[in-house]
Amino acid sequence: CNSNLAGTTTDATAFNSPGTYTINWTFDDGNGNSSAASQQVTITDFNSPIPNVAVLPNVVGQCSVMTAPTAPTANDNCAGTVTGTTNAVFPMTVQGTTTITWTFDDGNGNVATQTQNIVVNDNTAPAPDSSTLATVNSACEVASLPVPTAVDNCSGNITATTTQTFPISQIGTTVVTWTFTDAVGNTSTQTQQVIVYGIDVQTTVSGNTITASSNTGTYQWINCADNSIIAGETSQTYTATNTGAYAVIINNGPNCIDTSGCIQIDFVGLGENTLEDLVLYPNPSTSGKFTVKYAGTIQNVYALDMTGRKINLNFEATNEVDGSDLAPAKYMIAIETENGMVLKEFVIIR
């Protein structure tokens, strides 16, 4: 009756996941005698998941990385494929490189990690809103300029800065350089021309009335004999009542004051003549020589420069005048006739 009996069990014999399992064994001698015994089986997992990709590629974005990259996976000896998780927050907008960590957990207490670089770039300079900046023209000075703007692909609206000192009062053209700088130091530049000109102090004469060409500012007429102010004469025109030389002071604001050349007015016989009585040609002249066309008798011809200085000219009986010694400029030509004197504007160019 004594023999070794093999136990039998109806419990599963394959265990596919870690844990502790109980097996119930039954021993039967075939003679109606049986006994039972139980056995515990423990399955353990000591191996961490292994990432499927050895090195995760950098994720690169311009200005930002809006969403998390596709989660990487790892292979586990027990759990199979494990998907990584990360606590990194997206979108990412901080310029530069941020390293995030992926965690692979097989659920059995074994954890592996893997890092990945998130690279946020901004390598585009701001673009000016206007393709060109308007040239600014002003008499005497430019106190300030409107600040131009630009748009940046990452930073949005950008305002410009300049190292130019204001006010700009130097006569001529000044080039102002504006610089647009975004949040990470990318820059672009744009230039603007500023043209500062002096006051227009030219005048025209009709009979004994002198008119300032400038239509801006305030006026004060003076007597050139002693530079004294002529009381009450503050309009754009001045009508002389006595023989003499006269000029106008034009004021366009602080640091913007200039005086015209002196204009000689002679009342000997003046009154019957107008500017239409005589014609100078050619005007302008490239040689300085010109002809005076006048039906009456011409007694003398001389020039006045813009400072009122008298310059004698060689006048021929043929009504031709030789001003070839005159420098290129604008002059007033005084023509004395048997009926008096008239003034004509004359230009020499070369």
mmCIF file of C-alpha atoms in Angstrom:
data_model
loop_
_atom_site.group_PDB
_atom_site.id
_atom_site.type_symbol
_atom_site.label_atom_id
_atom_site.label_comp_id
_atom_site.label_asym_id
_atom_site.label_seq_id
_atom_site.Cartn_x
_atom_site.Cartn_y
_atom_site.Cartn_z
ATOM 1 C CA CYS A 1 0.000 0.000 0.000
ATOM 2 C CA ASN A 2 2.913 2.293 0.461
ATOM 3 C CA SER A 3 3.821 4.281 -2.724
ATOM 4 C CA ASN A 4 4.543 7.833 -3.801
ATOM 5 C CA LEU A 5 1.445 9.566 -5.112
ATOM 6 C CA ALA A 6 1.511 12.505 -7.529
ATOM 7 C CA GLY A 7 -0.761 15.286 -6.553
ATOM 8 C CA THR A 8 -3.242 16.836 -8.954
ATOM 9 C CA THR A 9 -4.694 20.323 -9.081
ATOM 10 C CA THR A 10 -7.396 22.158 -10.944
ATOM 11 C CA ASP A 11 -5.748 25.586 -10.390
ATOM 12 C CA ALA A 12 -4.042 27.418 -13.285
ATOM 13 C CA THR A 13 -0.464 26.539 -13.814
ATOM 14 C CA ALA A 14 0.512 29.665 -15.830
ATOM 15 C CA PHE A 15 0.953 32.969 -14.049
ATOM 16 C CA ASN A 16 1.396 35.982 -16.382
ATOM 17 C CA SER A 17 1.861 38.813 -13.924
ATOM 18 C CA PRO A 18 3.802 39.337 -10.740
ATOM 19 C CA GLY A 19 2.053 38.437 -7.476
ATOM 20 C CA THR A 20 1.468 35.581 -4.983
ATOM 21 C CA TYR A 21 -0.706 32.675 -6.038
ATOM 22 C CA THR A 22 -2.078 29.618 -4.048
ATOM 23 C CA ILE A 23 -2.179 26.127 -5.609
ATOM 24 C CA ASN A 24 -4.380 23.414 -4.037
ATOM 25 C CA TRP A 25 -3.065 19.886 -4.496
ATOM 26 C CA THR A 26 -5.095 16.647 -4.093
ATOM 27 C CA PHE A 27 -3.517 13.255 -3.419
ATOM 28 C CA ASP A 28 -5.732 10.151 -4.159
ATOM 29 C CA ASP A 29 -4.513 6.567 -3.617
ATOM 30 C CA GLY A 30 -7.165 5.091 -5.878
ATOM 31 C CA ASN A 31 -8.784 3.210 -3.019
ATOM 32 C CA GLY A 32 -11.066 5.985 -1.986
ATOM 33 C CA ASN A 33 -8.531 7.607 0.241
ATOM 34 C CA SER A 34 -7.458 11.199 -0.512
ATOM 35 C CA SER A 35 -5.759 14.133 1.136
ATOM 36 C CA ALA A 36 -5.167 17.777 0.186
ATOM 37 C CA ALA A 37 -2.298 20.284 0.487
ATOM 38 C CA SER A 38 -1.812 23.918 -0.614
ATOM 39 C CA GLN A 39 1.248 25.677 -2.036
ATOM 40 C CA GLN A 40 2.033 29.385 -2.530
ATOM 41 C CA VAL A 41 3.796 30.597 -5.701
ATOM 42 C CA THR A 42 5.269 34.141 -5.786
ATOM 43 C CA ILE A 43 6.020 35.866 -9.154
ATOM 44 C CA THR A 44 8.298 38.956 -8.956
ATOM 45 C CA ASP A 45 9.450 41.680 -11.493
ATOM 46 C CA PHE A 46 12.844 43.235 -10.773
ATOM 47 C CA ASN A 47 13.554 44.745 -14.203
ATOM 48 C CA SER A 48 12.838 48.379 -15.155
ATOM 49 C CA PRO A 49 11.443 49.286 -18.587
ATOM 50 C CA ILE A 50 13.990 49.973 -21.334
ATOM 51 C CA PRO A 51 13.281 52.996 -23.632
ATOM 52 C CA ASN A 52 12.775 51.989 -27.233
ATOM 53 C CA VAL A 53 14.760 55.031 -28.489
ATOM 54 C CA ALA A 54 18.190 55.533 -26.969
ATOM 55 C CA VAL A 55 18.240 59.338 -27.410
ATOM 56 C CA LEU A 56 15.072 61.392 -27.926
ATOM 57 C CA PRO A 57 15.363 64.066 -30.653
ATOM 58 C CA ASN A 58 15.213 67.768 -29.805
ATOM 59 C CA VAL A 59 11.838 69.425 -30.313
ATOM 60 C CA VAL A 60 12.423 72.878 -31.873
ATOM 61 C CA GLY A 61 9.889 75.703 -32.190
ATOM 62 C CA GLN A 62 9.973 79.324 -33.364
ATOM 63 C CA CYS A 63 8.734 81.589 -30.519
ATOM 64 C CA SER A 64 7.086 78.645 -28.709
ATOM 65 C CA VAL A 65 6.384 74.919 -28.621
ATOM 66 C CA MET A 66 2.633 74.755 -28.299
ATOM 67 C CA THR A 67 1.978 71.090 -27.509
ATOM 68 C CA ALA A 68 3.869 68.251 -25.894
ATOM 69 C CA PRO A 69 5.707 65.972 -28.302
ATOM 70 C CA THR A 70 4.477 62.443 -28.894
ATOM 71 C CA ALA A 71 5.097 60.416 -25.748
ATOM 72 C CA PRO A 72 7.976 57.958 -26.134
ATOM 73 C CA THR A 73 7.639 54.259 -25.235
ATOM 74 C CA ALA A 74 9.721 51.649 -23.458
ATOM 75 C CA ASN A 75 9.762 47.865 -23.472
ATOM 76 C CA ASP A 76 9.247 45.976 -20.190
ATOM 77 C CA ASN A 77 10.006 42.312 -19.638
ATOM 78 C CA CYS A 78 6.681 41.831 -17.862
ATOM 79 C CA ALA A 79 4.371 44.717 -18.768
ATOM 80 C CA GLY A 80 5.286 44.860 -22.449
ATOM 81 C CA THR A 81 5.067 48.344 -23.964
ATOM 82 C CA VAL A 82 5.104 51.187 -21.423
ATOM 83 C CA THR A 83 4.212 54.761 -22.491
ATOM 84 C CA GLY A 84 6.144 57.610 -20.910
ATOM 85 C CA THR A 85 4.540 60.438 -18.962
ATOM 86 C CA THR A 86 5.838 63.930 -18.121
ATOM 87 C CA ASN A 87 4.745 66.717 -15.825
ATOM 88 C CA ALA A 88 6.101 69.428 -18.190
ATOM 89 C CA VAL A 89 3.580 72.189 -18.942
ATOM 90 C CA PHE A 90 2.853 73.262 -22.535
ATOM 91 C CA PRO A 91 2.913 75.572 -24.392
ATOM 92 C CA MET A 92 6.500 76.553 -23.675
ATOM 93 C CA THR A 93 7.448 80.130 -24.577
ATOM 94 C CA VAL A 94 10.687 80.677 -22.658
ATOM 95 C CA GLN A 95 13.495 81.257 -25.148
ATOM 96 C CA GLY A 96 16.304 78.744 -25.028
ATOM 97 C CA THR A 97 16.534 75.050 -24.143
ATOM 98 C CA THR A 98 14.322 73.390 -21.516
ATOM 99 C CA THR A 99 14.962 69.748 -20.573
ATOM 100 C CA ILE A 100 11.854 67.705 -19.755
ATOM 101 C CA THR A 101 11.788 64.224 -18.170
ATOM 102 C CA TRP A 102 9.724 61.262 -19.352
ATOM 103 C CA THR A 103 8.899 58.534 -16.774
ATOM 104 C CA PHE A 104 8.254 54.885 -17.671
ATOM 105 C CA ASP A 105 6.486 52.940 -14.851
ATOM 106 C CA ASP A 106 5.779 49.223 -15.356
ATOM 107 C CA GLY A 107 3.257 49.213 -12.522
ATOM 108 C CA ASN A 108 5.353 46.851 -10.469
ATOM 109 C CA GLY A 109 7.473 49.449 -8.772
ATOM 110 C CA ASN A 110 10.106 49.563 -11.506
ATOM 111 C CA VAL A 111 10.633 53.033 -13.015
ATOM 112 C CA ALA A 112 12.934 54.294 -15.791
ATOM 113 C CA THR A 113 13.361 57.893 -16.984
ATOM 114 C CA GLN A 114 14.498 59.585 -20.171
ATOM 115 C CA THR A 115 15.113 63.284 -20.950
ATOM 116 C CA GLN A 116 14.259 65.347 -24.027
ATOM 117 C CA ASN A 117 15.245 68.904 -24.991
ATOM 118 C CA ILE A 118 12.575 71.456 -25.903
ATOM 119 C CA VAL A 119 14.263 74.290 -27.834
ATOM 120 C CA VAL A 120 12.411 77.603 -28.306
ATOM 121 C CA ASN A 121 14.088 79.958 -30.795
ATOM 122 C CA ASP A 122 13.588 83.565 -31.890
ATOM 123 C CA ASN A 123 16.073 84.428 -34.614
ATOM 124 C CA THR A 124 13.906 86.783 -36.649
ATOM 125 C CA ALA A 125 14.432 90.546 -36.350
ATOM 126 C CA PRO A 126 11.453 92.929 -36.068
ATOM 127 C CA ALA A 127 9.977 94.163 -39.359
ATOM 128 C CA PRO A 128 9.179 97.922 -39.591
ATOM 129 C CA ASP A 129 5.490 98.685 -40.087
ATOM 130 C CA SER A 130 6.315 101.205 -42.816
ATOM 131 C CA SER A 131 8.624 100.302 -45.680
ATOM 132 C CA THR A 132 9.968 103.894 -45.727
ATOM 133 C CA LEU A 133 9.767 106.783 -43.292
ATOM 134 C CA ALA A 134 8.618 110.123 -44.615
ATOM 135 C CA THR A 135 11.230 112.856 -44.997
ATOM 136 C CA VAL A 136 10.653 115.676 -42.501
ATOM 137 C CA ASN A 137 11.231 119.244 -43.710
ATOM 138 C CA SER A 138 11.268 122.172 -41.319
ATOM 139 C CA ALA A 139 12.613 125.676 -41.045
ATOM 140 C CA CYS A 140 15.402 126.203 -38.523
ATOM 141 C CA GLU A 141 14.904 123.074 -36.396
ATOM 142 C CA VAL A 142 13.039 119.830 -35.781
ATOM 143 C CA ALA A 143 12.178 119.479 -32.104
ATOM 144 C CA SER A 144 11.061 115.842 -32.215
ATOM 145 C CA LEU A 145 9.917 113.043 -34.505
ATOM 146 C CA PRO A 146 7.080 110.533 -34.268
ATOM 147 C CA VAL A 147 8.513 107.237 -33.060
ATOM 148 C CA PRO A 148 8.101 104.501 -35.703
ATOM 149 C CA THR A 149 6.930 100.994 -34.847
ATOM 150 C CA ALA A 150 7.640 97.459 -36.014
ATOM 151 C CA VAL A 151 6.062 94.039 -35.600
ATOM 152 C CA ASP A 152 7.995 91.066 -34.254
ATOM 153 C CA ASN A 153 7.119 87.428 -34.892
ATOM 154 C CA CYS A 154 7.490 86.601 -31.199
ATOM 155 C CA SER A 155 7.395 89.809 -29.160
ATOM 156 C CA GLY A 156 4.525 91.551 -30.981
ATOM 157 C CA ASN A 157 4.678 95.330 -31.357
ATOM 158 C CA ILE A 158 8.099 96.969 -30.996
ATOM 159 C CA THR A 159 8.854 100.693 -30.682
ATOM 160 C CA ALA A 160 12.057 102.177 -31.992
ATOM 161 C CA THR A 161 14.862 104.028 -30.241
ATOM 162 C CA THR A 162 17.473 106.406 -31.620
ATOM 163 C CA THR A 163 20.680 107.966 -30.374
ATOM 164 C CA GLN A 164 19.913 111.178 -32.285
ATOM 165 C CA THR A 165 19.913 114.310 -30.131
ATOM 166 C CA PHE A 166 16.942 116.647 -30.444
ATOM 167 C CA PRO A 167 16.234 119.300 -31.450
ATOM 168 C CA ILE A 168 17.960 119.007 -34.820
ATOM 169 C CA SER A 169 18.994 122.523 -35.772
ATOM 170 C CA GLN A 170 21.873 121.991 -38.187
ATOM 171 C CA ILE A 171 20.979 123.378 -41.590
ATOM 172 C CA GLY A 172 20.943 120.660 -44.234
ATOM 173 C CA THR A 173 20.081 116.959 -44.237
ATOM 174 C CA THR A 174 20.432 114.809 -41.125
ATOM 175 C CA VAL A 175 19.919 111.041 -41.353
ATOM 176 C CA VAL A 176 18.230 109.673 -38.222
ATOM 177 C CA THR A 177 18.697 105.944 -37.573
ATOM 178 C CA TRP A 178 15.929 104.131 -35.690
ATOM 179 C CA THR A 179 16.635 100.748 -34.049
ATOM 180 C CA PHE A 180 13.990 98.127 -33.299
ATOM 181 C CA THR A 181 14.989 95.548 -30.646
ATOM 182 C CA ASP A 182 12.910 92.513 -29.687
ATOM 183 C CA ALA A 183 12.806 90.689 -26.356
ATOM 184 C CA VAL A 184 15.823 88.488 -27.116
ATOM 185 C CA GLY A 185 18.029 91.135 -28.716
ATOM 186 C CA ASN A 186 17.301 90.714 -32.428
ATOM 187 C CA THR A 187 17.545 94.129 -34.079
ATOM 188 C CA SER A 188 16.659 95.850 -37.309
ATOM 189 C CA THR A 189 17.174 99.462 -38.316
ATOM 190 C CA GLN A 190 15.417 102.065 -40.421
ATOM 191 C CA THR A 191 16.612 105.505 -41.470
ATOM 192 C CA GLN A 192 14.727 108.764 -41.847
ATOM 193 C CA GLN A 193 15.850 111.994 -43.471
ATOM 194 C CA VAL A 194 15.374 115.288 -41.660
ATOM 195 C CA ILE A 195 15.933 118.409 -43.766
ATOM 196 C CA VAL A 196 16.357 121.673 -41.892
ATOM 197 C CA TYR A 197 16.391 124.805 -43.988
ATOM 198 C CA GLY A 198 16.786 128.464 -43.160
ATOM 199 C CA ILE A 199 14.009 131.000 -43.375
ATOM 200 C CA ASP A 200 13.124 132.148 -46.875
ATOM 201 C CA VAL A 201 14.274 135.770 -46.735
ATOM 202 C CA GLN A 202 13.804 136.551 -50.418
ATOM 203 C CA THR A 203 11.723 139.569 -51.357
ATOM 204 C CA THR A 204 10.072 140.954 -54.455
ATOM 205 C CA VAL A 205 9.564 144.596 -55.390
ATOM 206 C CA SER A 206 6.734 146.310 -57.233
ATOM 207 C CA GLY A 207 7.150 150.053 -57.432
ATOM 208 C CA ASN A 208 7.848 151.178 -53.894
ATOM 209 C CA THR A 209 6.270 148.074 -52.275
ATOM 210 C CA ILE A 210 8.483 145.274 -51.013
ATOM 211 C CA THR A 211 6.952 141.845 -50.326
ATOM 212 C CA ALA A 212 8.510 139.049 -48.257
ATOM 213 C CA SER A 213 8.387 135.697 -50.073
ATOM 214 C CA SER A 214 7.964 133.677 -46.870
ATOM 215 C CA ASN A 215 4.358 132.951 -45.929
ATOM 216 C CA THR A 216 5.134 131.819 -42.395
ATOM 217 C CA GLY A 217 6.236 133.544 -39.208
ATOM 218 C CA THR A 218 5.990 137.156 -38.150
ATOM 219 C CA TYR A 219 7.457 140.190 -39.900
ATOM 220 C CA GLN A 220 9.205 143.354 -38.790
ATOM 221 C CA TRP A 221 10.464 145.856 -41.379
ATOM 222 C CA ILE A 222 13.591 147.885 -40.676
ATOM 223 C CA ASN A 223 15.435 150.835 -42.178
ATOM 224 C CA CYS A 224 18.837 149.622 -43.333
ATOM 225 C CA ALA A 225 20.392 153.087 -42.832
ATOM 226 C CA ASP A 226 20.605 152.447 -39.098
ATOM 227 C CA ASN A 227 18.835 149.059 -38.728
ATOM 228 C CA SER A 228 16.062 150.792 -36.833
ATOM 229 C CA ILE A 229 12.630 149.213 -36.540
ATOM 230 C CA ILE A 230 9.873 150.840 -38.556
ATOM 231 C CA ALA A 231 7.038 151.142 -36.064
ATOM 232 C CA GLY A 232 3.814 149.366 -36.996
ATOM 233 C CA GLU A 233 5.243 147.711 -40.107
ATOM 234 C CA THR A 234 4.661 144.033 -39.270
ATOM 235 C CA SER A 235 2.864 142.707 -42.333
ATOM 236 C CA GLN A 236 4.254 140.637 -45.176
ATOM 237 C CA THR A 237 4.525 143.743 -47.361
ATOM 238 C CA TYR A 238 5.987 147.181 -46.790
ATOM 239 C CA THR A 239 5.338 150.250 -48.890
ATOM 240 C CA ALA A 240 8.167 152.755 -48.605
ATOM 241 C CA THR A 241 7.337 156.451 -48.379
ATOM 242 C CA ASN A 242 10.889 157.742 -48.565
ATOM 243 C CA THR A 243 13.978 156.969 -50.595
ATOM 244 C CA GLY A 244 16.135 154.464 -48.746
ATOM 245 C CA ALA A 245 17.053 150.820 -48.249
ATOM 246 C CA TYR A 246 14.722 148.521 -46.369
ATOM 247 C CA ALA A 247 14.733 144.912 -45.104
ATOM 248 C CA VAL A 248 12.441 142.588 -43.193
ATOM 249 C CA ILE A 249 13.143 140.473 -40.090
ATOM 250 C CA ILE A 250 11.225 137.176 -40.264
ATOM 251 C CA ASN A 251 10.625 135.306 -37.008
ATOM 252 C CA ASN A 252 9.561 131.656 -37.113
ATOM 253 C CA GLY A 253 10.040 131.011 -33.399
ATOM 254 C CA PRO A 254 12.925 130.710 -30.947
ATOM 255 C CA ASN A 255 16.270 130.232 -32.678
ATOM 256 C CA CYS A 256 14.579 130.734 -36.042
ATOM 257 C CA ILE A 257 15.038 134.397 -36.982
ATOM 258 C CA ASP A 258 16.614 135.803 -40.124
ATOM 259 C CA THR A 259 16.782 139.106 -42.012
ATOM 260 C CA SER A 260 16.380 139.728 -45.735
ATOM 261 C CA GLY A 261 18.800 141.685 -47.852
ATOM 262 C CA CYS A 262 18.346 145.428 -48.033
ATOM 263 C CA ILE A 263 16.248 146.695 -50.953
ATOM 264 C CA GLN A 264 16.950 150.181 -52.271
ATOM 265 C CA ILE A 265 13.889 152.271 -53.082
ATOM 266 C CA ASP A 266 14.500 155.563 -54.980
ATOM 267 C CA PHE A 267 11.665 158.047 -55.332
ATOM 268 C CA VAL A 268 13.317 160.115 -58.094
ATOM 269 C CA GLY A 269 10.689 159.893 -60.804
ATOM 270 C CA LEU A 270 9.213 156.725 -59.257
ATOM 271 C CA GLY A 271 5.497 156.359 -59.735
ATOM 272 C CA GLU A 272 5.055 156.037 -63.496
ATOM 273 C CA ASN A 273 7.073 152.841 -63.787
ATOM 274 C CA THR A 274 6.100 149.264 -62.934
ATOM 275 C CA LEU A 275 7.911 146.000 -63.288
ATOM 276 C CA GLU A 276 6.112 145.426 -66.572
ATOM 277 C CA ASP A 277 7.741 148.529 -68.101
ATOM 278 C CA LEU A 278 11.060 146.766 -68.637
ATOM 279 C CA VAL A 279 12.145 143.301 -69.648
ATOM 280 C CA LEU A 280 15.495 141.613 -68.895
ATOM 281 C CA TYR A 281 16.589 138.735 -71.035
ATOM 282 C CA PRO A 282 17.896 136.123 -70.905
ATOM 283 C CA ASN A 283 16.855 135.613 -67.273
ATOM 284 C CA PRO A 284 18.385 133.541 -65.804
ATOM 285 C CA SER A 285 21.678 134.126 -67.573
ATOM 286 C CA THR A 286 24.598 131.721 -67.743
ATOM 287 C CA SER A 287 27.154 134.351 -68.698
ATOM 288 C CA GLY A 288 25.985 137.273 -66.587
ATOM 289 C CA LYS A 289 25.276 139.361 -69.684
ATOM 290 C CA PHE A 290 21.724 140.485 -70.461
ATOM 291 C CA THR A 291 19.718 142.978 -72.486
ATOM 292 C CA VAL A 292 17.282 145.559 -71.155
ATOM 293 C CA LYS A 293 14.241 146.097 -73.343
ATOM 294 C CA TYR A 294 12.712 149.539 -72.683
ATOM 295 C CA ALA A 295 10.995 152.044 -74.931
ATOM 296 C CA GLY A 296 12.403 155.074 -73.110
ATOM 297 C CA THR A 297 15.890 156.238 -72.218
ATOM 298 C CA ILE A 298 17.996 154.200 -69.823
ATOM 299 C CA GLN A 299 20.380 156.366 -67.844
ATOM 300 C CA ASN A 300 22.112 153.824 -65.622
ATOM 301 C CA VAL A 301 21.979 150.134 -64.614
ATOM 302 C CA TYR A 302 23.464 148.612 -61.464
ATOM 303 C CA ALA A 303 22.974 145.487 -59.344
ATOM 304 C CA LEU A 304 22.040 145.010 -55.689
ATOM 305 C CA ASP A 305 22.998 141.727 -54.047
ATOM 306 C CA MET A 306 20.888 140.159 -51.290
ATOM 307 C CA THR A 307 22.699 142.193 -48.640
ATOM 308 C CA GLY A 308 21.813 145.454 -50.414
ATOM 309 C CA ARG A 309 25.375 146.041 -51.643
ATOM 310 C CA LYS A 310 25.475 148.111 -54.821
ATOM 311 C CA ILE A 311 27.490 146.700 -57.749
ATOM 312 C CA ASN A 312 28.142 148.889 -60.789
ATOM 313 C CA LEU A 313 27.599 147.285 -64.180
ATOM 314 C CA ASN A 314 28.924 148.141 -67.640
ATOM 315 C CA PHE A 315 25.917 149.432 -69.621
ATOM 316 C CA GLU A 316 26.222 149.724 -73.396
ATOM 317 C CA ALA A 317 24.288 152.081 -75.638
ATOM 318 C CA THR A 318 22.765 149.008 -77.308
ATOM 319 C CA ASN A 319 20.929 148.299 -74.011
ATOM 320 C CA GLU A 320 23.265 145.376 -73.336
ATOM 321 C CA VAL A 321 24.556 145.015 -69.788
ATOM 322 C CA ASP A 322 27.766 143.175 -68.914
ATOM 323 C CA GLY A 323 27.515 141.445 -65.531
ATOM 324 C CA SER A 324 29.972 138.680 -66.322
ATOM 325 C CA ASP A 325 31.967 139.539 -63.202
ATOM 326 C CA LEU A 326 28.986 138.766 -60.988
ATOM 327 C CA ALA A 327 29.042 135.487 -59.059
ATOM 328 C CA PRO A 328 26.184 133.033 -59.632
ATOM 329 C CA ALA A 329 23.366 134.255 -57.365
ATOM 330 C CA LYS A 330 20.114 136.179 -57.280
ATOM 331 C CA TYR A 331 20.287 139.969 -57.674
ATOM 332 C CA MET A 332 18.004 142.972 -57.932
ATOM 333 C CA ILE A 333 18.818 144.995 -61.050
ATOM 334 C CA ALA A 334 18.177 148.745 -60.596
ATOM 335 C CA ILE A 335 17.368 150.530 -63.862
ATOM 336 C CA GLU A 336 17.324 154.315 -63.860
ATOM 337 C CA THR A 337 15.313 155.920 -66.649
ATOM 338 C CA GLU A 338 14.196 159.379 -67.553
ATOM 339 C CA ASN A 339 11.007 158.619 -65.586
ATOM 340 C CA GLY A 340 12.686 157.239 -62.484
ATOM 341 C CA MET A 341 13.988 153.874 -61.304
ATOM 342 C CA VAL A 342 12.535 150.352 -61.233
ATOM 343 C CA LEU A 343 13.937 147.114 -59.791
ATOM 344 C CA LYS A 344 13.984 143.736 -61.517
ATOM 345 C CA GLU A 345 14.911 140.358 -60.031
ATOM 346 C CA PHE A 346 17.738 138.699 -61.984
ATOM 347 C CA VAL A 347 19.461 135.327 -61.589
ATOM 348 C CA ILE A 348 22.884 134.234 -62.786
ATOM 349 C CA ILE A 349 23.555 130.499 -63.054
ATOM 350 C CA ARG A 350 26.552 128.597 -64.366
#
